[in-house]
Short mmCIF file of C-alpha atoms and ligand atoms in Angstrom, two decimals:
data_model
loop_
_atom_site.label_atom_id
_atom_site.label_comp_id
_atom_site.label_asym_id
_atom_site.label_seq_id
_atom_site.Cartn_x
_atom_site.Cartn_y
_atom_site.Cartn_z
CA MET A 1 -38.63 -1.82 -1.37
CA SER A 2 -35.37 -3.73 -1.46
CA ARG A 3 -34.06 -4.39 -4.95
CA THR A 4 -33.22 -7.81 -6.32
CA ALA A 5 -31.44 -9.14 -9.38
CA GLN A 6 -32.60 -12.14 -11.33
CA ILE A 7 -30.28 -14.71 -12.76
CA ILE A 8 -31.59 -17.39 -15.10
CA LEU A 9 -29.67 -20.66 -15.17
CA ASP A 10 -30.84 -23.76 -17.02
CA GLY A 11 -34.27 -22.14 -17.40
CA LYS A 12 -34.66 -21.52 -13.67
CA THR A 13 -34.83 -17.99 -12.22
CA TYR A 14 -33.00 -17.10 -9.01
CA GLU A 15 -33.64 -13.88 -7.11
CA LEU A 16 -30.56 -12.38 -5.52
CA PRO A 17 -30.40 -9.34 -3.22
CA VAL A 18 -28.91 -6.09 -4.50
CA VAL A 19 -26.67 -4.22 -2.07
CA GLU A 20 -26.28 -0.44 -2.30
CA GLY A 21 -23.43 1.50 -0.71
CA THR A 22 -23.64 5.01 0.72
CA GLU A 23 -22.16 6.39 -2.51
CA LYS A 24 -24.78 4.49 -4.55
CA GLU A 25 -22.42 1.74 -5.69
CA LEU A 26 -24.44 -1.36 -6.54
CA ALA A 27 -23.62 -5.02 -6.10
CA ILE A 28 -25.44 -8.31 -6.55
CA ASP A 29 -25.01 -10.42 -3.43
CA ILE A 30 -24.22 -13.84 -4.90
CA SER A 31 -23.24 -15.49 -1.62
CA ALA A 32 -26.24 -17.87 -1.75
CA LEU A 33 -25.96 -18.65 -5.47
CA ARG A 34 -24.00 -21.89 -5.16
CA ASP A 35 -26.32 -23.29 -2.51
CA LEU A 36 -29.34 -22.37 -4.62
CA SER A 37 -28.10 -23.35 -8.08
CA GLY A 38 -24.77 -25.21 -7.89
CA TYR A 39 -23.06 -22.37 -9.81
CA VAL A 40 -20.23 -20.16 -8.57
CA THR A 41 -19.15 -16.93 -10.25
CA LEU A 42 -15.74 -16.70 -11.91
CA ASP A 43 -13.73 -13.47 -11.82
CA THR A 44 -9.97 -14.03 -12.14
CA GLY A 45 -8.09 -11.06 -10.70
CA TYR A 46 -11.27 -9.92 -8.91
CA LYS A 47 -11.94 -7.30 -11.59
CA ASN A 48 -15.64 -7.26 -10.75
CA THR A 49 -15.87 -8.72 -7.28
CA GLY A 50 -16.58 -6.86 -4.08
CA ALA A 51 -14.83 -8.87 -1.38
CA THR A 52 -16.35 -6.94 1.50
CA GLN A 53 -18.42 -3.96 2.56
CA SER A 54 -16.18 -1.31 4.07
CA ALA A 55 -16.68 2.15 5.61
CA ILE A 56 -13.04 3.24 5.42
CA THR A 57 -12.12 4.53 1.97
CA PHE A 58 -14.22 5.60 -1.01
CA LEU A 59 -12.69 5.53 -4.43
CA ASP A 60 -14.33 6.43 -7.74
CA GLY A 61 -11.96 5.47 -10.53
CA GLU A 62 -14.04 7.06 -13.29
CA GLU A 63 -14.21 10.45 -11.55
CA GLY A 64 -10.75 10.30 -9.94
CA ILE A 65 -12.15 10.62 -6.40
CA LEU A 66 -10.42 9.34 -3.25
CA ARG A 67 -11.79 9.97 0.24
CA TYR A 68 -10.73 8.59 3.62
CA ARG A 69 -13.78 8.24 5.88
CA GLY A 70 -15.53 10.80 3.64
CA TYR A 71 -12.76 13.42 3.68
CA PRO A 72 -11.28 14.26 0.24
CA ILE A 73 -7.64 13.28 -0.13
CA GLU A 74 -6.85 16.78 -1.42
CA GLN A 75 -8.02 18.37 1.87
CA LEU A 76 -6.22 15.84 4.03
CA ALA A 77 -2.95 16.19 2.07
CA GLU A 78 -3.17 19.98 2.36
CA SER A 79 -4.28 20.40 5.97
CA SER A 80 -3.84 17.23 8.01
CA THR A 81 -0.90 15.25 9.31
CA PHE A 82 -0.06 11.60 8.80
CA LEU A 83 -0.78 10.62 12.39
CA GLU A 84 -4.11 12.46 12.37
CA VAL A 85 -5.00 10.62 9.15
CA ALA A 86 -3.90 7.35 10.76
CA TYR A 87 -6.26 7.99 13.68
CA LEU A 88 -9.07 8.91 11.26
CA LEU A 89 -8.63 5.74 9.22
CA ILE A 90 -8.31 3.44 12.21
CA TYR A 91 -10.96 4.91 14.49
CA GLY A 92 -13.36 6.42 11.94
CA GLU A 93 -13.41 10.08 13.04
CA LEU A 94 -10.95 12.95 13.17
CA PRO A 95 -9.52 13.05 16.71
CA THR A 96 -10.23 15.81 19.22
CA ALA A 97 -7.15 17.63 20.51
CA ASP A 98 -7.07 15.37 23.61
CA GLN A 99 -7.53 12.17 21.63
CA PHE A 100 -4.80 13.18 19.24
CA SER A 101 -2.35 14.20 21.91
CA LYS A 102 -2.81 10.83 23.67
CA PHE A 103 -2.46 8.92 20.38
CA GLU A 104 0.72 10.78 19.44
CA GLN A 105 2.18 10.43 22.94
CA ASP A 106 1.39 6.69 23.05
CA ILE A 107 3.23 6.25 19.75
CA ARG A 108 6.21 8.22 21.09
CA LEU A 109 6.38 5.89 24.07
CA HIS A 110 6.55 2.73 21.97
CA THR A 111 9.16 3.58 19.33
CA LEU A 112 11.93 1.51 20.91
CA VAL A 113 12.34 -2.09 19.78
CA HIS A 114 13.72 -5.01 21.78
CA GLU A 115 17.52 -5.07 21.87
CA ASP A 116 17.42 -8.58 20.36
CA PHE A 117 16.49 -6.92 17.07
CA HIS A 118 20.18 -6.16 16.62
CA LYS A 119 20.81 -9.91 16.50
CA ILE A 120 17.94 -10.52 14.10
CA LEU A 121 19.12 -7.75 11.78
CA SER A 122 22.68 -8.96 11.80
CA GLY A 123 21.41 -12.35 10.58
CA PHE A 124 20.40 -10.80 7.25
CA PRO A 125 22.94 -10.32 4.48
CA ALA A 126 23.67 -6.60 4.03
CA LYS A 127 22.49 -6.79 0.43
CA ALA A 128 19.06 -8.18 1.36
CA HIS A 129 16.22 -6.13 -0.10
CA PRO A 130 14.78 -4.05 2.76
CA MET A 131 11.21 -5.12 1.92
CA GLY A 132 12.08 -8.74 2.69
CA VAL A 133 13.75 -7.67 5.94
CA MET A 134 10.78 -5.46 6.89
CA ALA A 135 8.27 -8.23 6.25
CA SER A 136 10.29 -10.69 8.34
CA ILE A 137 10.88 -8.33 11.23
CA ILE A 138 7.29 -7.09 11.39
CA CYS A 139 6.18 -10.74 11.45
CA SER A 140 8.70 -11.45 14.20
CA LEU A 141 6.93 -8.91 16.45
CA THR A 142 4.47 -11.75 17.10
CA ALA A 143 7.37 -13.61 18.72
CA PHE A 144 8.08 -10.66 21.02
CA TYR A 145 4.39 -10.09 21.81
CA PRO A 146 2.94 -13.64 21.61
CA GLU A 147 -0.37 -12.59 23.23
CA ALA A 148 -1.09 -10.81 19.92
CA ILE A 149 -2.02 -14.22 18.50
CA TYR A 150 -5.05 -14.75 20.74
CA GLU A 151 -5.69 -11.60 22.83
CA ARG A 152 -8.57 -9.74 21.19
CA SER A 153 -9.69 -7.23 23.84
CA LYS A 154 -10.14 -3.67 22.59
CA GLU A 155 -7.37 -2.44 24.92
CA TYR A 156 -4.89 -5.02 23.68
CA ILE A 157 -5.71 -4.43 20.00
CA ASP A 158 -5.22 -0.69 20.57
CA LEU A 159 -1.83 -1.40 22.15
CA THR A 160 -0.83 -3.60 19.21
CA ILE A 161 -1.85 -0.83 16.81
CA ILE A 162 0.26 1.70 18.70
CA ARG A 163 3.23 -0.69 18.83
CA LEU A 164 3.07 -1.34 15.11
CA LEU A 165 2.79 2.33 14.13
CA ALA A 166 5.52 3.29 16.59
CA LYS A 167 8.06 0.58 15.84
CA ALA A 168 7.75 0.37 12.04
CA PRO A 169 9.82 3.54 11.36
CA THR A 170 12.51 2.33 13.79
CA ILE A 171 12.62 -1.06 12.07
CA ALA A 172 12.72 0.57 8.62
CA ALA A 173 15.54 2.95 9.53
CA TRP A 174 17.54 0.22 11.27
CA THR A 175 17.12 -2.02 8.23
CA TYR A 176 18.68 0.70 6.12
CA LYS A 177 21.50 1.44 8.57
CA HIS A 178 22.32 -2.25 8.78
CA SER A 179 22.44 -2.54 4.98
CA ILE A 180 25.09 0.19 4.74
CA GLY A 181 27.07 -0.92 7.78
CA HIS A 182 26.32 2.17 9.89
CA PRO A 183 25.43 2.15 13.59
CA VAL A 184 21.71 2.40 14.16
CA ASN A 185 20.14 5.48 15.74
CA TYR A 186 17.67 5.17 18.57
CA PRO A 187 14.35 7.03 18.32
CA ASN A 188 14.24 10.38 20.08
CA ASN A 189 11.04 11.59 21.73
CA LYS A 190 11.76 15.22 20.99
CA HIS A 191 10.91 14.59 17.33
CA ASN A 192 7.57 14.17 15.62
CA TYR A 193 6.86 10.99 13.65
CA CYS A 194 8.49 11.92 10.34
CA SER A 195 11.39 13.87 11.81
CA ASN A 196 12.15 10.93 14.07
CA PHE A 197 12.27 8.62 11.06
CA MET A 198 14.51 10.96 9.04
CA SER A 199 16.82 11.36 11.99
CA MET A 200 17.08 7.59 12.53
CA MET A 201 17.78 7.21 8.80
CA PHE A 202 20.42 9.87 8.38
CA ALA A 203 22.02 10.92 11.68
CA LEU A 204 25.57 9.74 12.35
CA PRO A 205 27.33 9.67 15.71
CA VAL A 206 30.13 11.82 14.27
CA ASP A 207 27.97 14.73 13.22
CA ASP A 208 24.93 16.82 14.11
CA TYR A 209 21.89 16.06 12.02
CA GLN A 210 19.17 18.66 11.75
CA VAL A 211 15.90 17.56 10.17
CA ASN A 212 14.91 20.00 7.44
CA PRO A 213 11.23 20.92 8.10
CA VAL A 214 10.55 21.02 4.33
CA VAL A 215 11.73 17.42 4.10
CA ALA A 216 9.70 16.28 7.13
CA ARG A 217 6.53 17.94 5.81
CA ALA A 218 7.03 16.48 2.30
CA LEU A 219 7.42 13.01 3.79
CA ASP A 220 4.34 13.50 5.95
CA LYS A 221 2.30 14.42 2.85
CA LEU A 222 3.55 11.39 0.93
CA LEU A 223 2.59 9.10 3.80
CA ILE A 224 -0.91 10.63 3.88
CA LEU A 225 -1.33 9.97 0.16
CA HIS A 226 -0.39 6.32 0.62
CA ALA A 227 -2.37 5.72 3.80
CA ASP A 228 -5.21 3.65 2.36
CA HIS A 229 -6.61 2.60 -0.98
CA GLU A 230 -9.47 0.23 -0.19
CA GLN A 231 -9.27 -3.38 -1.42
CA ASN A 232 -6.00 -3.34 -3.39
CA CYS A 233 -3.66 -6.35 -3.61
CA SER A 234 -1.81 -5.84 -0.31
CA THR A 235 -4.89 -4.76 1.65
CA SER A 236 -6.88 -7.72 0.40
CA THR A 237 -3.93 -9.86 1.47
CA VAL A 238 -4.00 -8.34 4.96
CA ARG A 239 -7.74 -8.96 5.22
CA ILE A 240 -7.59 -12.52 3.94
CA VAL A 241 -4.66 -13.47 6.18
CA GLY A 242 -6.34 -11.75 9.12
CA SER A 243 -9.59 -13.59 8.40
CA SER A 244 -7.89 -16.79 9.60
CA LYS A 245 -7.48 -14.96 12.95
CA ALA A 246 -3.77 -14.43 12.31
CA SER A 247 -2.28 -11.64 14.44
CA LEU A 248 -2.12 -8.06 13.19
CA TYR A 249 1.67 -8.36 12.88
CA SER A 250 1.50 -11.51 10.70
CA SER A 251 -1.31 -10.07 8.58
CA VAL A 252 0.57 -6.81 7.97
CA SER A 253 3.74 -8.76 7.23
CA ALA A 254 1.83 -10.61 4.49
CA GLY A 255 0.65 -7.23 3.18
CA ILE A 256 4.26 -6.02 3.00
CA ASN A 257 5.15 -9.02 0.85
CA ALA A 258 2.23 -8.30 -1.47
CA LEU A 259 3.17 -4.63 -1.69
CA TRP A 260 6.74 -5.51 -2.67
CA GLY A 261 5.68 -6.80 -6.12
CA PRO A 262 6.58 -4.53 -9.07
CA LEU A 263 2.98 -4.37 -10.29
CA HIS A 264 1.98 -2.95 -6.91
CA GLY A 265 4.07 -0.84 -4.49
CA GLY A 266 7.35 -2.11 -5.92
CA ALA A 267 6.57 0.05 -8.95
CA ASN A 268 7.97 3.18 -7.23
CA GLN A 269 11.47 1.70 -7.27
CA GLU A 270 10.99 0.46 -10.83
CA VAL A 271 9.89 3.93 -11.99
CA ILE A 272 13.12 5.60 -10.91
CA GLU A 273 15.18 2.77 -12.36
CA MET A 274 13.26 3.15 -15.64
CA LEU A 275 13.72 6.94 -15.68
CA GLU A 276 17.43 6.50 -14.96
CA ALA A 277 17.70 3.98 -17.80
CA ILE A 278 15.99 6.42 -20.19
CA LYS A 279 18.37 9.17 -19.07
CA ALA A 280 21.40 6.92 -19.55
CA ASP A 281 20.05 6.06 -23.01
CA GLY A 282 20.17 9.71 -24.07
CA GLY A 283 16.69 10.68 -22.82
CA ASN A 284 14.95 9.12 -25.80
CA VAL A 285 11.40 9.06 -24.43
CA ASP A 286 9.81 8.01 -27.74
CA LYS A 287 11.87 4.83 -27.82
CA TYR A 288 10.46 3.74 -24.44
CA ILE A 289 6.92 4.68 -25.37
CA ALA A 290 7.32 2.46 -28.45
CA LYS A 291 8.68 -0.38 -26.30
CA ALA A 292 5.71 -0.08 -23.91
CA LYS A 293 3.30 -0.34 -26.86
CA ASP A 294 5.08 -3.28 -28.47
CA LYS A 295 3.21 -6.48 -27.57
CA ASN A 296 6.37 -8.51 -28.26
CA ASP A 297 8.27 -6.53 -25.65
CA SER A 298 7.57 -7.24 -21.97
CA PHE A 299 8.49 -3.65 -21.05
CA ARG A 300 5.72 -1.67 -19.36
CA LEU A 301 5.74 2.00 -18.56
CA MET A 302 6.15 1.70 -14.81
CA GLY A 303 4.04 4.13 -12.81
CA PHE A 304 1.35 4.11 -15.51
CA GLY A 305 -2.02 2.45 -15.40
CA HIS A 306 -4.26 1.43 -12.54
CA ARG A 307 -6.84 -1.26 -12.03
CA VAL A 308 -9.40 1.21 -10.73
CA TYR A 309 -8.48 4.73 -11.90
CA LYS A 310 -9.51 5.13 -15.51
CA ASN A 311 -9.46 8.93 -15.62
CA PHE A 312 -6.64 10.11 -13.40
CA ASP A 313 -5.15 9.13 -10.06
CA PRO A 314 -5.86 12.08 -7.72
CA ARG A 315 -2.79 11.16 -5.66
CA ALA A 316 -0.57 11.46 -8.74
CA LYS A 317 -1.82 15.04 -9.32
CA ILE A 318 -0.95 16.04 -5.77
CA ILE A 319 2.41 14.27 -5.89
CA LYS A 320 3.39 15.87 -9.20
CA LYS A 321 2.86 19.32 -7.70
CA ALA A 322 4.60 18.30 -4.47
CA ALA A 323 7.60 17.06 -6.49
CA ASP A 324 7.91 20.48 -8.13
CA ASP A 325 7.53 22.27 -4.77
CA VAL A 326 9.96 20.06 -2.88
CA LEU A 327 12.67 20.17 -5.51
CA THR A 328 12.33 23.96 -5.75
CA SER A 329 12.43 24.42 -1.94
CA LEU A 330 15.47 22.20 -1.67
CA GLY A 331 17.14 23.82 -4.68
CA ILE A 332 17.48 20.49 -6.47
CA ASN A 333 17.50 20.21 -10.23
CA ASP A 334 16.81 16.56 -11.05
CA PRO A 335 16.93 15.84 -14.80
CA VAL A 336 14.87 12.72 -14.13
CA LEU A 337 11.89 14.96 -13.21
CA ASP A 338 12.05 16.51 -16.71
CA ILE A 339 12.18 13.06 -18.28
CA ALA A 340 9.15 12.01 -16.19
CA LYS A 341 7.18 15.06 -17.31
CA ARG A 342 8.06 14.49 -20.97
CA LEU A 343 7.15 10.84 -20.69
CA GLU A 344 3.78 11.76 -19.18
CA GLU A 345 3.14 14.34 -21.89
CA VAL A 346 3.94 11.95 -24.74
CA ALA A 347 1.99 9.06 -23.20
CA LEU A 348 -1.09 11.16 -22.54
CA SER A 349 -1.31 12.19 -26.18
CA ASP A 350 -0.63 8.71 -27.57
CA PRO A 351 -3.74 6.75 -28.67
CA TYR A 352 -2.37 3.51 -27.10
CA PHE A 353 -2.41 5.06 -23.62
CA VAL A 354 -5.52 7.18 -24.23
CA GLU A 355 -7.61 4.22 -25.46
CA ARG A 356 -6.53 2.04 -22.54
CA LYS A 357 -7.05 4.90 -20.07
CA LEU A 358 -3.49 4.63 -18.79
CA TYR A 359 -2.54 7.59 -16.61
CA PRO A 360 0.33 8.20 -14.18
CA ASN A 361 -0.38 6.52 -10.86
CA VAL A 362 0.75 7.35 -7.32
CA ASP A 363 4.13 5.74 -7.94
CA PHE A 364 5.10 7.80 -10.98
CA TYR A 365 6.33 10.91 -9.17
CA SER A 366 6.73 9.65 -5.60
CA GLY A 367 10.22 8.24 -6.24
CA ILE A 368 11.43 11.62 -7.46
CA ILE A 369 10.43 13.16 -4.14
CA TYR A 370 11.92 10.30 -2.11
CA ARG A 371 15.16 10.76 -3.99
CA ALA A 372 15.15 14.48 -3.29
CA LEU A 373 14.69 13.66 0.41
CA GLY A 374 17.78 11.45 0.24
CA ILE A 375 15.93 8.13 0.49
CA PRO A 376 17.83 5.37 -1.35
CA THR A 377 15.99 3.69 -4.21
CA ASP A 378 15.55 0.28 -2.65
CA MET A 379 13.93 1.92 0.39
CA PHE A 380 11.14 3.51 -1.73
CA THR A 381 8.73 0.62 -1.25
CA VAL A 382 9.53 0.62 2.46
CA MET A 383 8.35 4.25 2.52
CA PHE A 384 5.12 3.11 0.89
CA THR A 385 4.86 0.47 3.62
CA LEU A 386 5.13 3.09 6.35
CA GLY A 387 2.42 5.11 4.63
CA ARG A 388 0.08 2.17 4.08
CA LEU A 389 0.26 0.89 7.68
CA PRO A 390 -2.81 2.80 8.96
CA GLY A 391 -4.87 1.52 6.05
CA TRP A 392 -3.89 -2.10 6.64
CA ILE A 393 -4.54 -1.70 10.36
CA ALA A 394 -7.94 -0.08 9.79
CA GLN A 395 -8.97 -2.78 7.33
CA TRP A 396 -7.80 -5.61 9.59
CA LYS A 397 -9.64 -4.05 12.55
CA GLU A 398 -12.84 -3.50 10.56
CA MET A 399 -12.79 -7.08 9.31
CA ASN A 400 -12.39 -8.45 12.83
CA GLU A 401 -15.02 -6.15 14.32
CA ARG A 402 -17.49 -7.24 11.67
CA LYS A 403 -16.62 -10.86 12.40
CA GLU A 404 -16.17 -11.61 8.72
CA PRO A 405 -15.81 -15.30 7.86
CA ILE A 406 -12.49 -16.77 6.78
CA GLY A 407 -11.62 -15.75 3.20
CA ARG A 408 -11.75 -18.77 0.99
CA PRO A 409 -12.44 -18.28 -2.74
CA ARG A 410 -13.81 -21.07 -4.93
CA GLN A 411 -12.28 -22.22 -8.20
CA ILE A 412 -13.29 -23.94 -11.41
CA TYR A 413 -11.07 -27.00 -11.68
CA THR A 414 -9.53 -27.48 -15.15
CA GLY A 415 -7.07 -30.32 -14.45
CA ALA A 416 -7.12 -34.02 -15.28
CA THR A 417 -10.22 -35.99 -14.35
CA GLU A 418 -9.81 -39.13 -12.21
CA ARG A 419 -7.08 -41.52 -13.39
CA ASN A 420 -5.22 -44.44 -11.87
CA TYR A 421 -1.74 -44.25 -10.42
CA VAL A 422 0.91 -45.65 -12.79
CA PRO A 423 3.96 -47.33 -11.13
CA MET A 424 7.23 -45.59 -12.02
CA ALA A 425 8.61 -48.57 -13.98
CA GLN A 426 5.64 -48.39 -16.37
CA ARG A 427 5.88 -44.64 -17.17
N1 LIG B 501 2.49 0.14 -19.89
C1 LIG B 501 2.07 -0.33 -21.09
N2 LIG B 501 0.87 -0.95 -21.26
C2 LIG B 501 0.10 -1.10 -20.19
C3 LIG B 501 0.48 -0.65 -18.91
C4 LIG B 501 1.72 0.02 -18.78
N3 LIG B 501 2.15 0.49 -17.60
N4 LIG B 501 -0.50 -0.93 -18.01
C5 LIG B 501 -1.46 -1.57 -18.70
N5 LIG B 501 -1.10 -1.67 -20.00
C6 LIG B 501 -1.92 -2.25 -21.10
C7 LIG B 501 -1.92 -3.77 -21.03
O1 LIG B 501 -0.89 -4.31 -21.81
C8 LIG B 501 -3.29 -4.06 -21.57
O2 LIG B 501 -3.24 -3.89 -22.97
P1 LIG B 501 -4.16 -4.82 -23.95
O3 LIG B 501 -5.57 -4.49 -23.57
O4 LIG B 501 -3.77 -4.42 -25.31
O5 LIG B 501 -3.79 -6.23 -23.61
C9 LIG B 501 -4.18 -2.94 -21.03
O6 LIG B 501 -3.27 -1.83 -20.84
C10 LIG B 501 -4.84 -3.27 -19.70
O7 LIG B 501 -3.83 -3.68 -18.79
P2 LIG B 501 -4.03 -4.76 -17.65
O8 LIG B 501 -2.70 -5.25 -17.22
O9 LIG B 501 -5.06 -5.76 -18.08
O10 LIG B 501 -4.68 -3.86 -16.50
P3 LIG B 501 -4.78 -4.23 -14.99
O11 LIG B 501 -5.89 -3.42 -14.43
O12 LIG B 501 -4.84 -5.72 -14.80
O13 LIG B 501 -3.36 -3.76 -14.38
C11 LIG B 501 -1.64 -2.45 -13.49
C12 LIG B 501 -3.14 -2.58 -13.69
C13 LIG B 501 -1.08 -3.73 -12.87
C14 LIG B 501 -1.37 -1.31 -12.50
C15 LIG B 501 -0.96 -2.16 -14.84
O14 LIG B 501 -1.45 -0.96 -15.38
C16 LIG B 501 0.57 -2.09 -14.73
O15 LIG B 501 1.23 -3.13 -14.83
N6 LIG B 501 1.17 -0.87 -14.54
C17 LIG B 501 2.60 -0.74 -14.36
C18 LIG B 501 2.99 -1.08 -12.94
C19 LIG B 501 2.57 -0.02 -11.96
O16 LIG B 501 2.78 1.18 -12.15
N7 LIG B 501 1.99 -0.47 -10.83
C20 LIG B 501 1.58 0.41 -9.73
C21 LIG B 501 0.09 0.50 -9.64
S1 LIG B 501 -0.40 1.62 -8.37
C22 LIG B 501 -0.15 0.72 -6.97
O17 LIG B 501 -0.25 -0.46 -6.91
C23 LIG B 501 0.18 1.45 -5.79
#
């Protein structure tokens, strides 16, 4: 028998359907409530609102569980590759060898961008933050492929997906090269996805550049860990923009802007800047813990806390170990890693953080790895963008396939009630 929930308003009882997910998550479907009763529900920040039903990613914040299409993140990070995970997220199943080889080859064939991108890039000031440039250029792909606005056949959507995954690393690397005044590198089909990106980032015409396989594998793992995270701020943005039937490029561009914010993906840059500031201040971790606890101080411990994880962030566990492994393999001794570990230790034994269930999140250690790989600080959130692309694509595709209605929340108006216009001379 299907379950229902009862809600009593002004003495009248309304029966509302209860929805149960495959992992036994429960929700009250309130979509008919306003029509039935005149009431809407209010949930600022969507702390308790399911915006959709999705079969892509399962996350249990209490137990610290994260699975893509049912596969635990730990197994994928250990054994899979970023492109295989991308295929899994977007198409729902792990690819066969043939499916994967076609997917990878298709991506290889679309890594070039239109030569006019040189002109677009040169229009940005060199000091522009790369996230702003990325968002603009990804959006501009709609100008180069205008059919993406209306063409919704499966074949065309698949082509758009391939184009986006293939061109994003080229655009990211060119954004960086432009910012430092270096010539851009063209993609090279002999490389795999991550090696191609590293080579476009760091090769110079005057020298040979060999991609270190340790570096390429570490990057691949980081991208896997960032690949999807269900209905977070940027993904919800992608879905809501896409719900207006905006193209995949425009929707993802909106997601990039949402990710840029320091409370979301922008935190990875802020973490390193915070750790550097602590180091420059003599490594006094206690002082910064005290600042984070002080309600009169706006300082927050960046890389700590999560809306959903209230136990631990499974990605942070994997990244912490990866940071140790990568730095050891590359023979790097980064004092900032020691500061990060001390900060974590002190915070995890401090009642303020314990009571509020504040744990290191995915961004806490990722910047330390990016730095070890030679990625400049203001490119950290761009790296997150490259990782999150498959998730945004999968969510946009799912929303369109399910023909979800346009996203349009309600509000409770708290402004002035009706009043008459007062001419300026009388104010
Ligand atoms: N440092 C100090 N105090 C914190 C922190 C922090 N990093 N995070 C939360 N708190 C405190 C809040 O002040 C609040 O305290 P109070 O109850 O005494 O008022 C309590 O913990 C709850 O915090 P909220 O902001 O209400 O929690 P919310 O779920 O809305 O925010 C968020 C989650 C935005 C991630 C928050 O923890 C934060 O700002 N963290 C730092 C930024 C960060 O690392 N963001 C990356 C998140 S992961 C990602 O997006 C990929």
